[in-house]
Amino acid sequence: MAENLDSGREEADLRLTGAAMTAAELEDWFVREVLPLETMLIRFLRRNWRDRSDIEDLRQEIYVRVCEAAEVDVPKSAKSFVFATARNLLTDLIRRENVVPIEAIADPDSISTEGDAPLQDRALIAKDDLRRLQNALSKLPPRHREAVILGRIEGLSGREIAVRMGIAEGTVSQHLKLGMHALTDLYLRDAIDAGRRS
């Protein structure tokens, strides 16, 4: 649960600028800061990824990404950075699963522009996606939800949201950022759970 809260921050915000490490410092930092998080990381991956046989490979890929980033800039919070990296990796993998490589299609002209699913099936899929999004939105903290709805659904500017909510623009940005990260996590978790049930 705690790792989900920490993962709601952007990777770019979690690094100190210009704090490169030597190989020995990187190894010491990794052993001291990252390895103690392994149990929580494995738990997070098991909870959020359907194929248990991928867990070790995912963990290794996360460690590689974290180390490569730390060679350039030292993360302010190793825990936040590790879980943000894990969340981003899972998001990338889910996106890739939904893309069919062009090489896999023998006859590109045979692809229907309307999609493979009949119109009724696509409507059901869209309704399910909308239900999943509404469910995720309803689970957001009230101020995050309000900022996300005003900014991302109604299309108001940060200044307009600030006026409507009676808060500073900087606070609007925080609510939007944290709200969108939490919304993504909730939506993806629901999608993964739905895939497990089917």
mmCIF file of N, CA, C and O in Angstrom, residues 27-115:
data_model
loop_
_atom_site.group_PDB
_atom_site.id
_atom_site.type_symbol
_atom_site.label_atom_id
_atom_site.label_comp_id
_atom_site.label_asym_id
_atom_site.label_seq_id
_atom_site.Cartn_x
_atom_site.Cartn_y
_atom_site.Cartn_z
ATOM 1 N N GLU A 27 27.328 1.155 -6.592
ATOM 2 C CA GLU A 27 27.140 -0.162 -5.983
ATOM 3 C C GLU A 27 26.795 -0.035 -4.501
ATOM 4 O O GLU A 27 25.865 -0.693 -4.015
ATOM 5 N N ASP A 28 27.499 0.839 -3.777
ATOM 6 C CA ASP A 28 27.203 1.056 -2.359
ATOM 7 C C ASP A 28 25.786 1.598 -2.176
ATOM 8 O O ASP A 28 25.042 1.144 -1.301
ATOM 9 N N TRP A 29 25.413 2.578 -2.996
ATOM 10 C CA TRP A 29 24.079 3.158 -2.924
ATOM 11 C C TRP A 29 23.013 2.100 -3.202
ATOM 12 O O TRP A 29 22.022 2.011 -2.482
ATOM 13 N N PHE A 30 23.243 1.288 -4.230
ATOM 14 C CA PHE A 30 22.280 0.256 -4.611
ATOM 15 C C PHE A 30 22.075 -0.741 -3.468
ATOM 16 O O PHE A 30 20.946 -1.061 -3.112
ATOM 17 N N VAL A 31 23.166 -1.212 -2.878
ATOM 18 C CA VAL A 31 23.079 -2.182 -1.774
ATOM 19 C C VAL A 31 22.409 -1.549 -0.557
ATOM 20 O O VAL A 31 21.582 -2.174 0.110
ATOM 21 N N ARG A 32 22.733 -0.301 -0.281
ATOM 22 C CA ARG A 32 22.217 0.381 0.910
ATOM 23 C C ARG A 32 20.768 0.842 0.744
ATOM 24 O O ARG A 32 19.954 0.703 1.657
ATOM 25 N N GLU A 33 20.407 1.372 -0.433
ATOM 26 C CA GLU A 33 19.110 2.018 -0.620
ATOM 27 C C GLU A 33 18.082 1.191 -1.393
ATOM 28 O O GLU A 33 16.897 1.266 -1.105
ATOM 29 N N VAL A 34 18.520 0.420 -2.387
ATOM 30 C CA VAL A 34 17.578 -0.256 -3.283
ATOM 31 C C VAL A 34 17.306 -1.700 -2.863
ATOM 32 O O VAL A 34 16.148 -2.118 -2.792
ATOM 33 N N LEU A 35 18.342 -2.455 -2.595
ATOM 34 C CA LEU A 35 18.135 -3.868 -2.249
ATOM 35 C C LEU A 35 17.198 -4.091 -1.055
ATOM 36 O O LEU A 35 16.411 -5.042 -1.079
ATOM 37 N N PRO A 36 17.222 -3.254 -0.021
ATOM 38 C CA PRO A 36 16.270 -3.467 1.082
ATOM 39 C C PRO A 36 14.804 -3.337 0.661
ATOM 40 O O PRO A 36 13.912 -3.785 1.372
ATOM 41 N N LEU A 37 14.554 -2.771 -0.512
ATOM 42 C CA LEU A 37 13.186 -2.604 -1.002
ATOM 43 C C LEU A 37 12.689 -3.817 -1.784
ATOM 44 O O LEU A 37 11.534 -3.855 -2.214
ATOM 45 N N GLU A 38 13.543 -4.814 -1.954
ATOM 46 C CA GLU A 38 13.221 -5.922 -2.850
ATOM 47 C C GLU A 38 11.939 -6.661 -2.461
ATOM 48 O O GLU A 38 11.117 -6.986 -3.322
ATOM 49 N N THR A 39 11.724 -6.917 -1.197
ATOM 50 C CA THR A 39 10.513 -7.631 -0.778
ATOM 51 C C THR A 39 9.267 -6.842 -1.151
ATOM 52 O O THR A 39 8.308 -7.402 -1.696
ATOM 53 N N MET A 40 9.273 -5.545 -0.890
ATOM 54 C CA MET A 40 8.128 -4.708 -1.257
ATOM 55 C C MET A 40 7.954 -4.644 -2.771
ATOM 56 O O MET A 40 6.835 -4.659 -3.275
ATOM 57 N N LEU A 41 9.073 -4.566 -3.499
ATOM 58 C CA LEU A 41 9.017 -4.503 -4.956
ATOM 59 C C LEU A 41 8.404 -5.782 -5.524
ATOM 60 O O LEU A 41 7.523 -5.728 -6.387
ATOM 61 N N ILE A 42 8.841 -6.938 -5.044
ATOM 62 C CA ILE A 42 8.299 -8.213 -5.515
ATOM 63 C C ILE A 42 6.797 -8.278 -5.212
ATOM 64 O O ILE A 42 5.998 -8.692 -6.052
ATOM 65 N N ARG A 43 6.412 -7.851 -4.023
ATOM 66 C CA ARG A 43 4.994 -7.842 -3.651
ATOM 67 C C ARG A 43 4.201 -6.932 -4.603
ATOM 68 O O ARG A 43 3.122 -7.290 -5.071
ATOM 69 N N PHE A 44 4.745 -5.753 -4.880
ATOM 70 C CA PHE A 44 4.105 -4.813 -5.806
ATOM 71 C C PHE A 44 3.947 -5.443 -7.191
ATOM 72 O O PHE A 44 2.873 -5.368 -7.805
ATOM 73 N N LEU A 45 4.999 -6.085 -7.682
ATOM 74 C CA LEU A 45 4.941 -6.700 -9.011
ATOM 75 C C LEU A 45 3.945 -7.853 -9.039
ATOM 76 O O LEU A 45 3.176 -7.995 -9.999
ATOM 77 N N ARG A 46 3.923 -8.671 -8.012
ATOM 78 C CA ARG A 46 2.976 -9.798 -7.969
ATOM 79 C C ARG A 46 1.532 -9.304 -7.953
ATOM 80 O O ARG A 46 0.645 -9.927 -8.521
ATOM 81 N N ARG A 47 1.316 -8.192 -7.267
ATOM 82 C CA ARG A 47 -0.028 -7.640 -7.166
ATOM 83 C C ARG A 47 -0.471 -6.974 -8.473
ATOM 84 O O ARG A 47 -1.656 -6.900 -8.767
ATOM 85 N N ASN A 48 0.498 -6.478 -9.246
ATOM 86 C CA ASN A 48 0.152 -5.680 -10.415
ATOM 87 C C ASN A 48 0.479 -6.303 -11.764
ATOM 88 O O ASN A 48 0.224 -5.689 -12.797
ATOM 89 N N TRP A 49 1.057 -7.499 -11.783
ATOM 90 C CA TRP A 49 1.378 -8.147 -13.056
ATOM 91 C C TRP A 49 0.818 -9.558 -13.054
ATOM 92 O O TRP A 49 1.048 -10.331 -12.123
ATOM 93 N N ARG A 50 0.091 -9.910 -14.088
ATOM 94 C CA ARG A 50 -0.642 -11.179 -14.115
ATOM 95 C C ARG A 50 0.232 -12.418 -14.276
ATOM 96 O O ARG A 50 -0.126 -13.479 -13.782
ATOM 97 N N ASP A 51 1.359 -12.328 -14.964
ATOM 98 C CA ASP A 51 2.179 -13.505 -15.250
ATOM 99 C C ASP A 51 3.325 -13.614 -14.239
ATOM 100 O O ASP A 51 4.324 -12.908 -14.337
ATOM 101 N N ARG A 52 3.169 -14.502 -13.286
ATOM 102 C CA ARG A 52 4.166 -14.672 -12.213
ATOM 103 C C ARG A 52 5.536 -15.045 -12.758
ATOM 104 O O ARG A 52 6.553 -14.726 -12.150
ATOM 105 N N SER A 53 5.577 -15.714 -13.900
ATOM 106 C CA SER A 53 6.871 -16.135 -14.444
ATOM 107 C C SER A 53 7.709 -14.949 -14.930
ATOM 108 O O SER A 53 8.906 -15.080 -15.146
ATOM 109 N N ASP A 54 7.082 -13.781 -15.088
ATOM 110 C CA ASP A 54 7.807 -12.575 -15.533
ATOM 111 C C ASP A 54 8.412 -11.777 -14.379
ATOM 112 O O ASP A 54 9.204 -10.865 -14.618
ATOM 113 N N ILE A 55 8.043 -12.088 -13.151
ATOM 114 C CA ILE A 55 8.388 -11.235 -12.007
ATOM 115 C C ILE A 55 9.891 -11.018 -11.873
ATOM 116 O O ILE A 55 10.357 -9.889 -11.710
ATOM 117 N N GLU A 56 10.672 -12.082 -11.958
ATOM 118 C CA GLU A 56 12.126 -11.930 -11.800
ATOM 119 C C GLU A 56 12.729 -11.078 -12.908
ATOM 120 O O GLU A 56 13.612 -10.249 -12.657
ATOM 121 N N ASP A 57 12.257 -11.267 -14.141
ATOM 122 C CA ASP A 57 12.746 -10.445 -15.255
ATOM 123 C C ASP A 57 12.350 -8.984 -15.078
ATOM 124 O O ASP A 57 13.145 -8.080 -15.361
ATOM 125 N N LEU A 58 11.136 -8.751 -14.610
ATOM 126 C CA LEU A 58 10.689 -7.381 -14.366
ATOM 127 C C LEU A 58 11.534 -6.720 -13.281
ATOM 128 O O LEU A 58 11.942 -5.564 -13.425
ATOM 129 N N ARG A 59 11.776 -7.461 -12.199
ATOM 130 C CA ARG A 59 12.605 -6.932 -11.111
ATOM 131 C C ARG A 59 13.988 -6.539 -11.656
ATOM 132 O O ARG A 59 14.496 -5.449 -11.382
ATOM 133 N N GLN A 60 14.568 -7.414 -12.459
ATOM 134 C CA GLN A 60 15.898 -7.145 -13.012
ATOM 135 C C GLN A 60 15.876 -5.915 -13.922
ATOM 136 O O GLN A 60 16.773 -5.076 -13.859
ATOM 137 N N GLU A 61 14.847 -5.797 -14.756
ATOM 138 C CA GLU A 61 14.733 -4.641 -15.648
ATOM 139 C C GLU A 61 14.589 -3.342 -14.849
ATOM 140 O O GLU A 61 15.173 -2.314 -15.192
ATOM 141 N N ILE A 62 13.848 -3.393 -13.761
ATOM 142 C CA ILE A 62 13.693 -2.219 -12.897
ATOM 143 C C ILE A 62 15.038 -1.833 -12.302
ATOM 144 O O ILE A 62 15.422 -0.661 -12.304
ATOM 145 N N TYR A 63 15.782 -2.829 -11.810
ATOM 146 C CA TYR A 63 17.096 -2.554 -11.242
ATOM 147 C C TYR A 63 18.031 -1.937 -12.284
ATOM 148 O O TYR A 63 18.775 -0.997 -11.989
ATOM 149 N N VAL A 64 17.986 -2.435 -13.506
ATOM 150 C CA VAL A 64 18.836 -1.882 -14.570
ATOM 151 C C VAL A 64 18.469 -0.421 -14.823
ATOM 152 O O VAL A 64 19.347 0.448 -14.883
ATOM 153 N N ARG A 65 17.167 -0.156 -14.945
ATOM 154 C CA ARG A 65 16.723 1.219 -15.204
ATOM 155 C C ARG A 65 17.107 2.157 -14.053
ATOM 156 O O ARG A 65 17.531 3.289 -14.276
ATOM 157 N N VAL A 66 16.939 1.691 -12.831
ATOM 158 C CA VAL A 66 17.268 2.504 -11.661
ATOM 159 C C VAL A 66 18.768 2.803 -11.639
ATOM 160 O O VAL A 66 19.178 3.946 -11.418
ATOM 161 N N CYS A 67 19.590 1.798 -11.894
ATOM 162 C CA CYS A 67 21.043 2.002 -11.879
ATOM 163 C C CYS A 67 21.495 2.928 -13.005
ATOM 164 O O CYS A 67 22.343 3.798 -12.786
ATOM 165 N N GLU A 68 20.925 2.745 -14.185
ATOM 166 C CA GLU A 68 21.296 3.625 -15.298
ATOM 167 C C GLU A 68 20.944 5.074 -14.988
ATOM 168 O O GLU A 68 21.710 5.987 -15.283
ATOM 169 N N ALA A 69 19.790 5.282 -14.391
ATOM 170 C CA ALA A 69 19.389 6.651 -14.037
ATOM 171 C C ALA A 69 20.276 7.207 -12.922
ATOM 172 O O ALA A 69 20.663 8.379 -12.955
ATOM 173 N N ALA A 70 20.619 6.370 -11.946
ATOM 174 C CA ALA A 70 21.433 6.826 -10.815
ATOM 175 C C ALA A 70 22.857 7.153 -11.238
ATOM 176 O O ALA A 70 23.525 7.954 -10.585
ATOM 177 N N GLU A 71 23.341 6.547 -12.319
ATOM 178 C CA GLU A 71 24.674 6.888 -12.826
ATOM 179 C C GLU A 71 24.735 8.348 -13.242
ATOM 180 O O GLU A 71 25.783 8.983 -13.163
ATOM 181 N N VAL A 72 23.607 8.889 -13.682
ATOM 182 C CA VAL A 72 23.535 10.272 -14.141
ATOM 183 C C VAL A 72 23.111 11.210 -13.013
ATOM 184 O O VAL A 72 23.765 12.212 -12.755
ATOM 185 N N ASP A 73 22.001 10.883 -12.358
ATOM 186 C CA ASP A 73 21.457 11.694 -11.268
ATOM 187 C C ASP A 73 21.018 10.783 -10.138
ATOM 188 O O ASP A 73 20.272 9.831 -10.369
ATOM 189 N N VAL A 74 21.424 11.101 -8.922
ATOM 190 C CA VAL A 74 21.056 10.298 -7.760
ATOM 191 C C VAL A 74 19.615 10.607 -7.367
ATOM 192 O O VAL A 74 19.267 11.767 -7.170
ATOM 193 N N PRO A 75 18.754 9.589 -7.284
ATOM 194 C CA PRO A 75 17.378 9.854 -6.863
ATOM 195 C C PRO A 75 17.338 10.423 -5.445
ATOM 196 O O PRO A 75 18.092 9.995 -4.577
ATOM 197 N N LYS A 76 16.444 11.382 -5.213
ATOM 198 C CA LYS A 76 16.266 11.926 -3.862
ATOM 199 C C LYS A 76 15.767 10.842 -2.927
ATOM 200 O O LYS A 76 16.211 10.730 -1.802
ATOM 201 N N SER A 77 14.815 10.059 -3.407
ATOM 202 C CA SER A 77 14.234 8.984 -2.609
ATOM 203 C C SER A 77 14.314 7.701 -3.429
ATOM 204 O O SER A 77 13.624 7.560 -4.433
ATOM 205 N N ALA A 78 15.148 6.782 -2.996
ATOM 206 C CA ALA A 78 15.299 5.524 -3.721
ATOM 207 C C ALA A 78 13.970 4.777 -3.799
ATOM 208 O O ALA A 78 13.597 4.263 -4.848
ATOM 209 N N LYS A 79 13.245 4.745 -2.701
ATOM 210 C CA LYS A 79 11.985 4.010 -2.660
ATOM 211 C C LYS A 79 10.995 4.582 -3.672
ATOM 212 O O LYS A 79 10.408 3.846 -4.468
ATOM 213 N N SER A 80 10.808 5.883 -3.669
ATOM 214 C CA SER A 80 9.883 6.514 -4.604
ATOM 215 C C SER A 80 10.314 6.271 -6.039
ATOM 216 O O SER A 80 9.489 5.972 -6.908
ATOM 217 N N PHE A 81 11.609 6.370 -6.277
ATOM 218 C CA PHE A 81 12.123 6.205 -7.632
ATOM 219 C C PHE A 81 11.963 4.768 -8.117
ATOM 220 O O PHE A 81 11.561 4.527 -9.252
ATOM 221 N N VAL A 82 12.246 3.798 -7.260
ATOM 222 C CA VAL A 82 12.115 2.386 -7.632
ATOM 223 C C VAL A 82 10.666 2.077 -8.002
ATOM 224 O O VAL A 82 10.389 1.445 -9.022
ATOM 225 N N PHE A 83 9.713 2.539 -7.191
ATOM 226 C CA PHE A 83 8.319 2.215 -7.464
ATOM 227 C C PHE A 83 7.754 3.015 -8.633
ATOM 228 O O PHE A 83 6.895 2.523 -9.360
ATOM 229 N N ALA A 84 8.243 4.228 -8.853
ATOM 230 C CA ALA A 84 7.846 4.978 -10.050
ATOM 231 C C ALA A 84 8.379 4.262 -11.291
ATOM 232 O O ALA A 84 7.674 4.142 -12.302
ATOM 233 N N THR A 85 9.598 3.766 -11.215
ATOM 234 C CA THR A 85 10.191 3.025 -12.329
ATOM 235 C C THR A 85 9.394 1.744 -12.590
ATOM 236 O O THR A 85 9.116 1.400 -13.741
ATOM 237 N N ALA A 86 9.018 1.041 -11.530
ATOM 238 C CA ALA A 86 8.231 -0.191 -11.675
ATOM 239 C C ALA A 86 6.891 0.109 -12.331
ATOM 240 O O ALA A 86 6.466 -0.591 -13.261
ATOM 241 N N ARG A 87 6.219 1.153 -11.859
ATOM 242 C CA ARG A 87 4.920 1.520 -12.428
ATOM 243 C C ARG A 87 5.060 1.878 -13.902
ATOM 244 O O ARG A 87 4.275 1.432 -14.739
ATOM 245 N N ASN A 88 6.091 2.642 -14.240
ATOM 246 C CA ASN A 88 6.294 3.037 -15.633
ATOM 247 C C ASN A 88 6.609 1.836 -16.521
ATOM 248 O O ASN A 88 6.139 1.756 -17.658
ATOM 249 N N LEU A 89 7.388 0.887 -16.008
ATOM 250 C CA LEU A 89 7.707 -0.318 -16.771
ATOM 251 C C LEU A 89 6.433 -1.115 -17.055
ATOM 252 O O LEU A 89 6.199 -1.551 -18.186
ATOM 253 N N LEU A 90 5.600 -1.312 -16.043
ATOM 254 C CA LEU A 90 4.358 -2.059 -16.234
ATOM 255 C C LEU A 90 3.440 -1.346 -17.226
ATOM 256 O O LEU A 90 2.812 -1.992 -18.075
ATOM 257 N N THR A 91 3.371 -0.033 -17.129
ATOM 258 C CA THR A 91 2.553 0.744 -18.062
ATOM 259 C C THR A 91 3.062 0.567 -19.490
ATOM 260 O O THR A 91 2.280 0.346 -20.413
ATOM 261 N N ASP A 92 4.380 0.635 -19.675
ATOM 262 C CA ASP A 92 4.967 0.432 -21.005
ATOM 263 C C ASP A 92 4.643 -0.955 -21.547
ATOM 264 O O ASP A 92 4.300 -1.111 -22.722
ATOM 265 N N LEU A 93 4.758 -1.967 -20.700
ATOM 266 C CA LEU A 93 4.488 -3.335 -21.131
ATOM 267 C C LEU A 93 3.027 -3.523 -21.525
ATOM 268 O O LEU A 93 2.726 -4.193 -22.515
ATOM 269 N N ILE A 94 2.114 -2.931 -20.769
ATOM 270 C CA ILE A 94 0.690 -3.040 -21.090
ATOM 271 C C ILE A 94 0.413 -2.355 -22.424
ATOM 272 O O ILE A 94 -0.318 -2.874 -23.268
ATOM 273 N N ARG A 95 1.017 -1.202 -22.636
ATOM 274 C CA ARG A 95 0.825 -0.509 -23.922
ATOM 275 C C ARG A 95 1.349 -1.353 -25.072
ATOM 276 O O ARG A 95 0.714 -1.465 -26.111
ATOM 277 N N ARG A 96 2.541 -1.958 -24.897
ATOM 278 C CA ARG A 96 3.125 -2.790 -25.949
ATOM 279 C C ARG A 96 2.270 -4.012 -26.258
ATOM 280 O O ARG A 96 2.197 -4.446 -27.394
ATOM 281 N N GLU A 97 1.639 -4.577 -25.238
ATOM 282 C CA GLU A 97 0.785 -5.755 -25.457
ATOM 283 C C GLU A 97 -0.396 -5.424 -26.347
ATOM 284 O O GLU A 97 -0.917 -6.300 -27.027
ATOM 285 N N ASN A 98 -0.825 -4.190 -26.345
ATOM 286 C CA ASN A 98 -1.983 -3.799 -27.135
ATOM 287 C C ASN A 98 -1.619 -3.382 -28.552
ATOM 288 O O ASN A 98 -2.478 -3.013 -29.325
ATOM 289 N N VAL A 99 -0.328 -3.435 -28.919
ATOM 290 C CA VAL A 99 0.123 -3.056 -30.247
ATOM 291 C C VAL A 99 0.539 -4.313 -30.994
ATOM 292 O O VAL A 99 1.300 -5.131 -30.487
ATOM 293 N N VAL A 100 0.040 -4.461 -32.204
ATOM 294 C CA VAL A 100 0.423 -5.597 -33.041
ATOM 295 C C VAL A 100 1.534 -5.128 -33.964
ATOM 296 O O VAL A 100 1.356 -4.182 -34.729
ATOM 297 N N PRO A 101 2.715 -5.778 -33.907
ATOM 298 C CA PRO A 101 3.804 -5.348 -34.790
ATOM 299 C C PRO A 101 3.442 -5.578 -36.256
ATOM 300 O O PRO A 101 2.803 -6.565 -36.595
ATOM 301 N N ILE A 102 3.830 -4.657 -37.110
ATOM 302 C CA ILE A 102 3.489 -4.723 -38.526
ATOM 303 C C ILE A 102 4.038 -5.996 -39.166
ATOM 304 O O ILE A 102 3.434 -6.551 -40.071
ATOM 305 N N GLU A 103 5.181 -6.497 -38.677
ATOM 306 C CA GLU A 103 5.776 -7.714 -39.234
ATOM 307 C C GLU A 103 4.894 -8.933 -38.983
ATOM 308 O O GLU A 103 4.978 -9.927 -39.682
ATOM 309 N N ALA A 104 4.045 -8.882 -37.964
ATOM 310 C CA ALA A 104 3.208 -10.023 -37.612
ATOM 311 C C ALA A 104 2.013 -10.166 -38.547
ATOM 312 O O ALA A 104 1.312 -11.163 -38.517
ATOM 313 N N ILE A 105 1.804 -9.195 -39.407
ATOM 314 C CA ILE A 105 0.654 -9.226 -40.299
ATOM 315 C C ILE A 105 1.114 -9.595 -41.696
ATOM 316 O O ILE A 105 1.909 -8.890 -42.306
ATOM 317 N N ALA A 106 0.630 -10.717 -42.191
ATOM 318 C CA ALA A 106 1.043 -11.193 -43.507
ATOM 319 C C ALA A 106 0.538 -10.275 -44.620
ATOM 320 O O ALA A 106 1.267 -9.935 -45.535
ATOM 321 N N ASP A 107 -0.721 -9.884 -44.555
ATOM 322 C CA ASP A 107 -1.328 -9.060 -45.581
ATOM 323 C C ASP A 107 -1.913 -7.800 -44.950
ATOM 324 O O ASP A 107 -3.055 -7.799 -44.504
ATOM 325 N N PRO A 108 -1.136 -6.699 -44.908
ATOM 326 C CA PRO A 108 -1.618 -5.473 -44.264
ATOM 327 C C PRO A 108 -2.922 -4.949 -44.859
ATOM 328 O O PRO A 108 -3.708 -4.316 -44.185
ATOM 329 N N ASP A 109 -3.198 -5.242 -46.143
ATOM 330 C CA ASP A 109 -4.428 -4.762 -46.769
ATOM 331 C C ASP A 109 -5.664 -5.461 -46.225
ATOM 332 O O ASP A 109 -6.781 -4.975 -46.388
ATOM 333 N N SER A 110 -5.447 -6.609 -45.564
ATOM 334 C CA SER A 110 -6.591 -7.356 -45.039
ATOM 335 C C SER A 110 -7.087 -6.801 -43.704
ATOM 336 O O SER A 110 -8.103 -7.240 -43.198
ATOM 337 N N ILE A 111 -6.376 -5.827 -43.149
ATOM 338 C CA ILE A 111 -6.768 -5.257 -41.858
ATOM 339 C C ILE A 111 -7.958 -4.348 -42.055
ATOM 340 O O ILE A 111 -7.952 -3.451 -42.893
ATOM 341 N N SER A 112 -8.978 -4.562 -41.254
ATOM 342 C CA SER A 112 -10.162 -3.716 -41.313
ATOM 343 C C SER A 112 -9.882 -2.428 -40.562
ATOM 344 O O SER A 112 -9.364 -2.453 -39.447
ATOM 345 N N THR A 113 -10.238 -1.310 -41.154
ATOM 346 C CA THR A 113 -10.031 -0.039 -40.459
ATOM 347 C C THR A 113 -11.024 0.138 -39.330
ATOM 348 O O THR A 113 -10.829 0.941 -38.438
ATOM 349 N N GLU A 114 -12.091 -0.618 -39.347
ATOM 350 C CA GLU A 114 -13.092 -0.539 -38.298
ATOM 351 C C GLU A 114 -12.694 -1.339 -37.066
ATOM 352 O O GLU A 114 -13.345 -1.278 -36.053
ATOM 353 N N GLY A 115 -11.653 -2.142 -37.154
ATOM 354 C CA GLY A 115 -11.261 -2.984 -36.035
ATOM 355 C C GLY A 115 -11.833 -4.375 -36.214
ATOM 356 O O GLY A 115 -12.710 -4.610 -37.029
#
